[in-house]
């Protein structure tokens, strides 16, 4: 059931459901999460079951602010404080050494714990109502079935899990792609997942370079839960340059059916059945639309999705490029 997130009684009802060990569809500024009380291992295990997520893929714990890290992290290094001061509340997740014995199920047994303070006002109101009930944090992955497209509206969440799930409606997500993740728990700080915040912005606040997980030699084992194939629509997705798109559309001619195209370059198809949509030139707007566009294409029943390759070398597009490359690998 979808509840209007701006209403105080909806927040109270949602907080009580979480205190009772139930799951909740949670709006954040990045994407919607599927939340449970992070200290309730049984409730957290129900998230894994609902998503069909492998149980060694750890979840992010959402806290109200900087003070909340102390409940879950064994230590908060100086570098973490710098990043928290610069970006919280906001779309940045930090992996810190985990406090012994806490959030065991959310961390999937890993020695680190991922924490983030969401900027969405409904999420903040909910965290306050949760604190009043003794809940310190909310474990929440993106509210989609494992490997599928992340949800950016309450209706997407209801579509994934059905109407039995309580969902707080906070409107369409302002950022649209998941938070950037910086690992501060295993040697040299590493950017595990790019987001709306660019590497350059995070490095400027950190005061040091931040290798990505591919460049980093400090982490001998891959970070848990980072897969090459992810965020996949049902249709087969391909990234293509403008000249490839033009040539392929020309080749198909009026046979270009069950095909959707998302491109910054204006294109034409000889077939009225081709779904053509323009990708915004601005990275922030494109990110906000990305997952909803992929869902629309799937709902249109297309078999192929062709997407114009995002600009390379422009840090603003790094997060979008990452999601599209993984969707193409799926
Ligand atoms: O924006 C977001 O981050 C959204 C909203 C709901 O906050 N959440 C989200 O969660 O994207 P999820 O589960 O889809 O992605 C979390 C990723 C995992 O796939 C994993 O790569 C990483 O965070 N992660 C979490 N805990 C970790 C840990 N202890 N060690 C290493 N990586 C971890
Ligand atoms: Mg996810």
Coordinates of N, CA and C in Angstrom, one line a residue, residues 168-310:
X168 N 6.3 4.4 1.4 CA 6.1 5.8 1.6 C 6.4 6.5 0.3
X169 N 5.5 7.3 -0.2 CA 5.6 8.0 -1.4 C 6.3 9.3 -1.2
X170 N 7.5 9.5 -1.7 CA 8.3 10.7 -1.6 C 8.5 11.4 -2.9
X171 N 7.6 11.0 -3.9 CA 7.8 11.6 -5.3 C 8.9 10.9 -6.0
X172 N 9.2 11.4 -7.2 CA 10.2 10.9 -8.1 C 11.6 11.3 -7.5
X173 N 12.5 10.4 -7.5 CA 13.9 10.7 -6.9 C 14.6 11.8 -7.6
X174 N 15.2 12.7 -6.9 CA 15.8 13.8 -7.5 C 17.2 13.5 -8.2
X175 N 17.9 12.5 -7.6 CA 19.2 12.1 -8.2 C 19.0 11.0 -9.3
X176 N 18.3 9.9 -8.9 CA 18.0 8.9 -9.9 C 18.9 7.8 -10.1
X177 N 20.2 7.9 -9.7 CA 21.1 6.8 -9.6 C 21.6 6.6 -8.2
X178 N 22.0 5.4 -7.9 CA 22.4 5.1 -6.5 C 23.6 5.9 -6.0
X179 N 23.8 6.0 -4.7 CA 24.9 6.7 -4.1 C 26.2 6.3 -4.6
X180 N 27.2 7.2 -4.5 CA 28.6 6.8 -4.7 C 29.0 6.1 -3.4
X181 N 29.9 5.1 -3.6 CA 30.3 4.3 -2.4 C 31.9 4.4 -2.3
X182 N 32.3 4.9 -1.2 CA 33.8 4.9 -0.9 C 34.1 4.0 0.2
X183 N 35.0 3.1 0.0 CA 35.4 2.0 0.9 C 36.6 2.6 1.8
X184 N 36.4 2.8 3.1 CA 37.4 3.2 4.0 C 37.8 2.1 5.0
X185 N 37.4 0.9 4.6 CA 37.5 -0.2 5.6 C 38.7 -1.1 5.3
X186 N 39.2 -1.0 4.1 CA 40.2 -2.0 3.7 C 41.4 -1.3 3.0
X187 N 42.3 -0.7 3.8 CA 43.5 -0.1 3.3 C 43.2 1.2 2.6
X188 N 43.8 1.4 1.4 CA 43.7 2.7 0.7 C 42.2 2.9 0.3
X189 N 41.7 4.2 0.6 CA 40.3 4.5 0.2 C 40.1 4.2 -1.3
X190 N 38.9 3.6 -1.6 CA 38.6 3.2 -3.0 C 37.2 3.6 -3.3
X191 N 37.0 4.1 -4.5 CA 35.7 4.4 -5.0 C 35.1 3.1 -5.6
X192 N 34.2 2.5 -4.9 CA 33.6 1.2 -5.3 C 32.5 1.4 -6.4
X193 N 31.8 2.5 -6.3 CA 30.7 2.8 -7.2 C 30.6 4.3 -7.4
X194 N 30.7 4.7 -8.7 CA 30.5 6.2 -8.9 C 29.0 6.5 -8.8
X195 N 28.7 7.7 -8.4 CA 27.3 8.2 -8.3 C 27.2 9.5 -9.0
X196 N 26.3 10.3 -8.4 CA 26.1 11.7 -8.9 C 27.3 12.6 -8.5
X197 N 27.8 12.3 -7.3 CA 29.1 13.0 -6.9 C 30.2 12.5 -7.8
X198 N 30.9 13.4 -8.4 CA 32.0 12.9 -9.2 C 33.2 12.6 -8.4
X199 N 34.1 11.8 -9.0 CA 35.3 11.4 -8.3 C 36.1 12.6 -7.9
X200 N 36.1 13.6 -8.8 CA 36.9 14.9 -8.5 C 36.4 15.6 -7.3
X201 N 35.0 15.7 -7.2 CA 34.4 16.3 -6.0 C 34.8 15.6 -4.7
X202 N 34.7 14.3 -4.8 CA 35.0 13.5 -3.6 C 36.5 13.6 -3.2
X203 N 37.3 13.5 -4.3 CA 38.8 13.7 -4.0 C 39.1 15.0 -3.4
X204 N 38.4 16.1 -3.9 CA 38.7 17.4 -3.4 C 38.4 17.5 -1.9
X205 N 37.3 16.9 -1.5 CA 36.9 16.9 -0.1 C 37.7 16.0 0.7
X206 N 38.2 14.9 0.1 CA 39.0 13.9 0.9 C 40.4 14.4 1.0
X207 N 40.9 15.2 0.0 CA 42.3 15.7 0.0 C 43.2 14.6 -0.4
X208 N 42.8 13.6 -1.1 CA 43.7 12.6 -1.6 C 43.1 11.9 -2.9
X209 N 43.9 11.2 -3.6 CA 43.4 10.5 -4.8 C 42.5 9.3 -4.4
X210 N 41.6 8.9 -5.2 CA 40.7 7.8 -4.9 C 40.6 6.9 -6.1
X211 N 41.5 5.8 -6.1 CA 41.4 4.9 -7.2 C 40.1 4.2 -7.2
X212 N 39.6 3.8 -8.4 CA 38.4 3.0 -8.5 C 38.8 1.6 -8.2
X213 N 37.8 0.7 -8.0 CA 38.1 -0.7 -7.6 C 38.9 -1.4 -8.6
X214 N 38.9 -1.0 -9.9 CA 39.6 -1.7 -10.9 C 41.1 -1.3 -10.8
X215 N 41.4 -0.1 -10.4 CA 42.8 0.4 -10.3 C 43.4 0.0 -9.0
X216 N 42.6 -0.2 -7.9 CA 43.1 -0.3 -6.6 C 43.8 -1.6 -6.4
X217 N 45.1 -1.6 -6.0 CA 45.7 -2.9 -5.7 C 45.7 -3.2 -4.2
X218 N 45.1 -2.2 -3.4 CA 45.1 -2.3 -2.0 C 44.1 -3.4 -1.5
X219 N 43.1 -3.6 -2.3 CA 42.0 -4.6 -1.9 C 42.2 -5.9 -2.7
X220 N 42.8 -6.9 -2.1 CA 43.2 -8.1 -2.9 C 41.9 -8.9 -3.3
X221 N 40.9 -8.8 -2.5 CA 39.6 -9.5 -2.9 C 38.6 -8.5 -3.4
X222 N 37.8 -8.9 -4.4 CA 36.8 -7.9 -4.9 C 35.8 -7.5 -3.8
X223 N 35.3 -6.3 -3.8 CA 34.3 -5.9 -2.8 C 33.1 -6.7 -3.0
X224 N 32.5 -7.1 -1.9 CA 31.3 -7.9 -2.0 C 30.1 -7.2 -2.6
X225 N 29.4 -7.9 -3.5 CA 28.2 -7.3 -4.0 C 28.4 -6.3 -5.2
X226 N 29.6 -6.3 -5.8 CA 29.8 -5.5 -6.9 C 29.9 -6.4 -8.2
X227 N 28.9 -6.4 -9.0 CA 28.8 -7.4 -10.1 C 28.9 -6.6 -11.4
X228 N 29.5 -7.2 -12.4 CA 29.6 -6.6 -13.7 C 28.2 -6.4 -14.4
X229 N 27.4 -7.4 -14.2 CA 26.0 -7.3 -14.8 C 25.0 -7.0 -13.7
X230 N 24.2 -5.9 -13.9 CA 23.3 -5.4 -12.9 C 22.4 -4.4 -13.6
X231 N 21.4 -4.0 -12.9 CA 20.5 -2.9 -13.4 C 19.9 -3.2 -14.8
X232 N 19.6 -4.5 -15.0 CA 19.3 -4.9 -16.4 C 17.8 -4.8 -16.7
X233 N 17.5 -4.2 -17.8 CA 16.1 -4.3 -18.3 C 15.9 -5.7 -18.9
X234 N 14.6 -6.1 -19.2 CA 14.4 -7.4 -19.8 C 14.9 -7.4 -21.2
X235 N 14.7 -6.3 -21.9 CA 15.2 -6.2 -23.3 C 16.7 -6.2 -23.3
X236 N 17.3 -6.6 -24.4 CA 18.8 -6.6 -24.6 C 19.3 -5.2 -24.8
X237 N 20.2 -4.7 -24.0 CA 20.6 -3.3 -24.1 C 22.0 -3.2 -24.8
X238 N 22.1 -2.3 -25.7 CA 23.4 -2.1 -26.4 C 23.8 -0.6 -26.3
X239 N 25.1 -0.3 -26.0 CA 25.6 1.1 -26.1 C 26.2 1.3 -27.5
X240 N 25.8 2.4 -28.1 CA 26.3 2.6 -29.5 C 26.6 4.1 -29.8
X241 N 27.6 4.3 -30.6 CA 28.0 5.6 -31.0 C 26.9 6.2 -32.0
X242 N 26.8 7.5 -32.2 CA 25.7 8.1 -33.0 C 25.8 7.5 -34.5
X243 N 27.0 7.3 -35.0 CA 27.1 6.8 -36.4 C 26.6 5.4 -36.5
X244 N 26.9 4.6 -35.5 CA 26.4 3.2 -35.4 C 24.9 3.2 -35.4
X245 N 24.3 4.1 -34.5 CA 22.9 4.1 -34.4 C 22.2 4.5 -35.8
X246 N 22.8 5.5 -36.4 CA 22.2 5.9 -37.7 C 22.3 4.8 -38.7
X247 N 23.4 4.1 -38.8 CA 23.6 3.1 -39.8 C 22.7 1.9 -39.5
X248 N 22.6 1.5 -38.2 CA 21.7 0.4 -37.9 C 20.3 0.7 -38.1
X249 N 19.8 1.9 -37.9 CA 18.4 2.3 -38.1 C 18.1 2.2 -39.6
X250 N 19.1 2.7 -40.4 CA 19.0 2.7 -41.8 C 18.9 1.3 -42.4
X251 N 19.7 0.4 -41.9 CA 19.7 -1.0 -42.3 C 18.4 -1.6 -42.0
X252 N 17.8 -1.4 -40.8 CA 16.5 -2.0 -40.5 C 15.4 -1.4 -41.3
X253 N 15.5 -0.1 -41.6 CA 14.4 0.5 -42.4 C 13.1 0.4 -41.7
X254 N 12.0 0.0 -42.4 CA 10.7 -0.1 -41.8 C 10.5 -1.4 -41.0
X255 N 11.6 -2.2 -40.9 CA 11.6 -3.4 -40.0 C 12.0 -3.1 -38.6
X256 N 12.3 -1.9 -38.3 CA 12.8 -1.5 -36.9 C 11.7 -1.6 -35.9
X257 N 11.2 -2.8 -35.6 CA 10.1 -3.0 -34.6 C 10.7 -3.6 -33.3
X258 N 9.9 -3.5 -32.3 CA 10.3 -4.0 -30.9 C 11.7 -3.4 -30.6
X259 N 11.9 -2.2 -30.9 CA 13.2 -1.5 -30.7 C 13.0 -0.2 -30.1
X260 N 13.7 0.1 -29.0 CA 13.7 1.5 -28.4 C 15.1 2.1 -28.4
X261 N 15.1 3.4 -28.7 CA 16.4 4.1 -28.8 C 16.4 5.3 -27.9
X262 N 17.4 5.5 -27.1 CA 17.6 6.6 -26.2 C 18.9 7.3 -26.6
X263 N 18.8 8.5 -27.2 CA 20.0 9.1 -27.8 C 19.9 10.6 -27.6
X264 N 21.1 11.2 -27.4 CA 21.2 12.7 -27.4 C 21.1 13.2 -28.8
X265 N 21.7 12.4 -29.7 CA 21.6 12.8 -31.2 C 20.2 12.6 -31.7
X266 N 19.6 13.6 -32.4 CA 18.3 13.4 -33.0 C 18.4 12.3 -34.1
X267 N 17.4 11.3 -34.0 CA 17.5 10.2 -35.0 C 16.1 10.1 -35.6
X268 N 16.1 9.4 -36.8 CA 14.8 9.1 -37.4 C 14.8 7.6 -37.7
X269 N 13.6 7.0 -37.7 CA 13.4 5.6 -38.1 C 12.3 5.6 -39.2
X270 N 12.5 4.7 -40.1 CA 11.5 4.5 -41.2 C 10.3 3.8 -40.7
X271 N 10.4 3.2 -39.5 CA 9.3 2.5 -38.9 C 8.6 3.3 -37.8
X272 N 7.3 3.4 -37.9 CA 6.6 4.1 -36.8 C 6.6 3.3 -35.5
X273 N 7.0 2.0 -35.6 CA 7.0 1.1 -34.4 C 8.2 1.4 -33.5
X274 N 9.2 2.0 -34.0 CA 10.4 2.3 -33.2 C 10.1 3.3 -32.1
X275 N 10.5 3.0 -30.9 CA 10.3 4.0 -29.8 C 11.6 4.8 -29.7
X276 N 11.4 6.1 -30.1 CA 12.6 7.0 -30.0 C 12.4 8.0 -28.9
X277 N 13.4 8.0 -28.0 CA 13.4 9.1 -27.0 C 14.7 9.8 -26.9
X278 N 14.6 11.1 -26.6 CA 15.9 11.9 -26.5 C 16.4 11.8 -25.1
X279 N 17.7 11.5 -25.0 CA 18.5 11.6 -23.8 C 18.8 13.1 -23.5
X280 N 18.6 13.6 -22.3 CA 19.0 15.0 -22.0 C 20.5 15.2 -22.2
X281 N 20.9 16.4 -22.6 CA 22.3 16.7 -22.8 C 23.0 16.9 -21.4
X282 N 22.2 17.2 -20.4 CA 22.7 17.5 -19.1 C 22.7 16.2 -18.3
X283 N 23.9 15.8 -17.7 CA 24.0 14.6 -17.0 C 23.1 14.4 -15.8
X284 N 22.9 15.5 -15.0 CA 22.0 15.3 -13.9 C 20.6 15.0 -14.3
X285 N 20.1 15.6 -15.4 CA 18.7 15.3 -15.9 C 18.7 13.9 -16.4
X286 N 19.7 13.5 -17.1 CA 19.7 12.2 -17.7 C 19.7 11.1 -16.6
X287 N 20.5 11.4 -15.5 CA 20.5 10.4 -14.4 C 19.1 10.3 -13.8
X288 N 18.4 11.4 -13.6 CA 17.1 11.4 -13.0 C 16.1 10.6 -13.9
X289 N 16.3 10.6 -15.2 CA 15.4 9.8 -16.1 C 15.8 8.4 -16.4
X290 N 17.1 8.1 -16.2 CA 17.6 6.8 -16.7 C 16.8 5.6 -16.4
X291 N 16.5 5.3 -15.1 CA 15.9 4.0 -14.8 C 14.4 4.0 -15.2
X292 N 13.7 5.2 -15.1 CA 12.3 5.2 -15.5 C 12.2 5.0 -17.0
X293 N 13.2 5.5 -17.8 CA 13.2 5.3 -19.3 C 13.4 3.8 -19.6
X294 N 14.3 3.2 -18.9 CA 14.5 1.7 -19.1 C 13.3 1.0 -18.8
X295 N 12.6 1.3 -17.7 CA 11.3 0.7 -17.3 C 10.3 0.9 -18.4
X296 N 10.1 2.1 -18.9 CA 9.2 2.4 -19.9 C 9.4 1.6 -21.2
X297 N 10.7 1.4 -21.5 CA 11.0 0.6 -22.7 C 10.6 -0.8 -22.5
X298 N 10.9 -1.3 -21.3 CA 10.5 -2.7 -21.0 C 9.0 -2.9 -21.1
X299 N 8.3 -1.9 -20.5 CA 6.8 -1.9 -20.5 C 6.2 -1.8 -21.9
X300 N 7.0 -1.2 -22.8 CA 6.5 -1.1 -24.2 C 6.7 -2.4 -24.9
X301 N 7.4 -3.3 -24.3 CA 7.5 -4.7 -24.9 C 8.6 -4.8 -25.9
X302 N 9.5 -3.9 -25.9 CA 10.6 -4.0 -27.0 C 11.5 -5.1 -26.6
X303 N 12.2 -5.6 -27.6 CA 13.2 -6.7 -27.4 C 14.6 -6.1 -27.3
X304 N 14.8 -5.0 -28.0 CA 16.1 -4.3 -28.1 C 16.1 -2.9 -27.6
X305 N 17.1 -2.5 -26.8 CA 17.2 -1.1 -26.4 C 18.6 -0.6 -26.8
X306 N 18.6 0.4 -27.7 CA 19.9 1.0 -28.1 C 20.1 2.3 -27.4
X307 N 21.2 2.5 -26.8 CA 21.4 3.7 -26.0 C 22.7 4.4 -26.6
X308 N 22.6 5.7 -26.8 CA 23.8 6.4 -27.3 C 24.8 6.4 -26.1
X309 N 26.1 6.0 -26.4 CA 27.1 6.0 -25.4 C 27.3 7.4 -24.8
X310 N 27.2 7.5 -23.5 CA 27.4 8.8 -22.8 C 28.8 9.4 -23.1

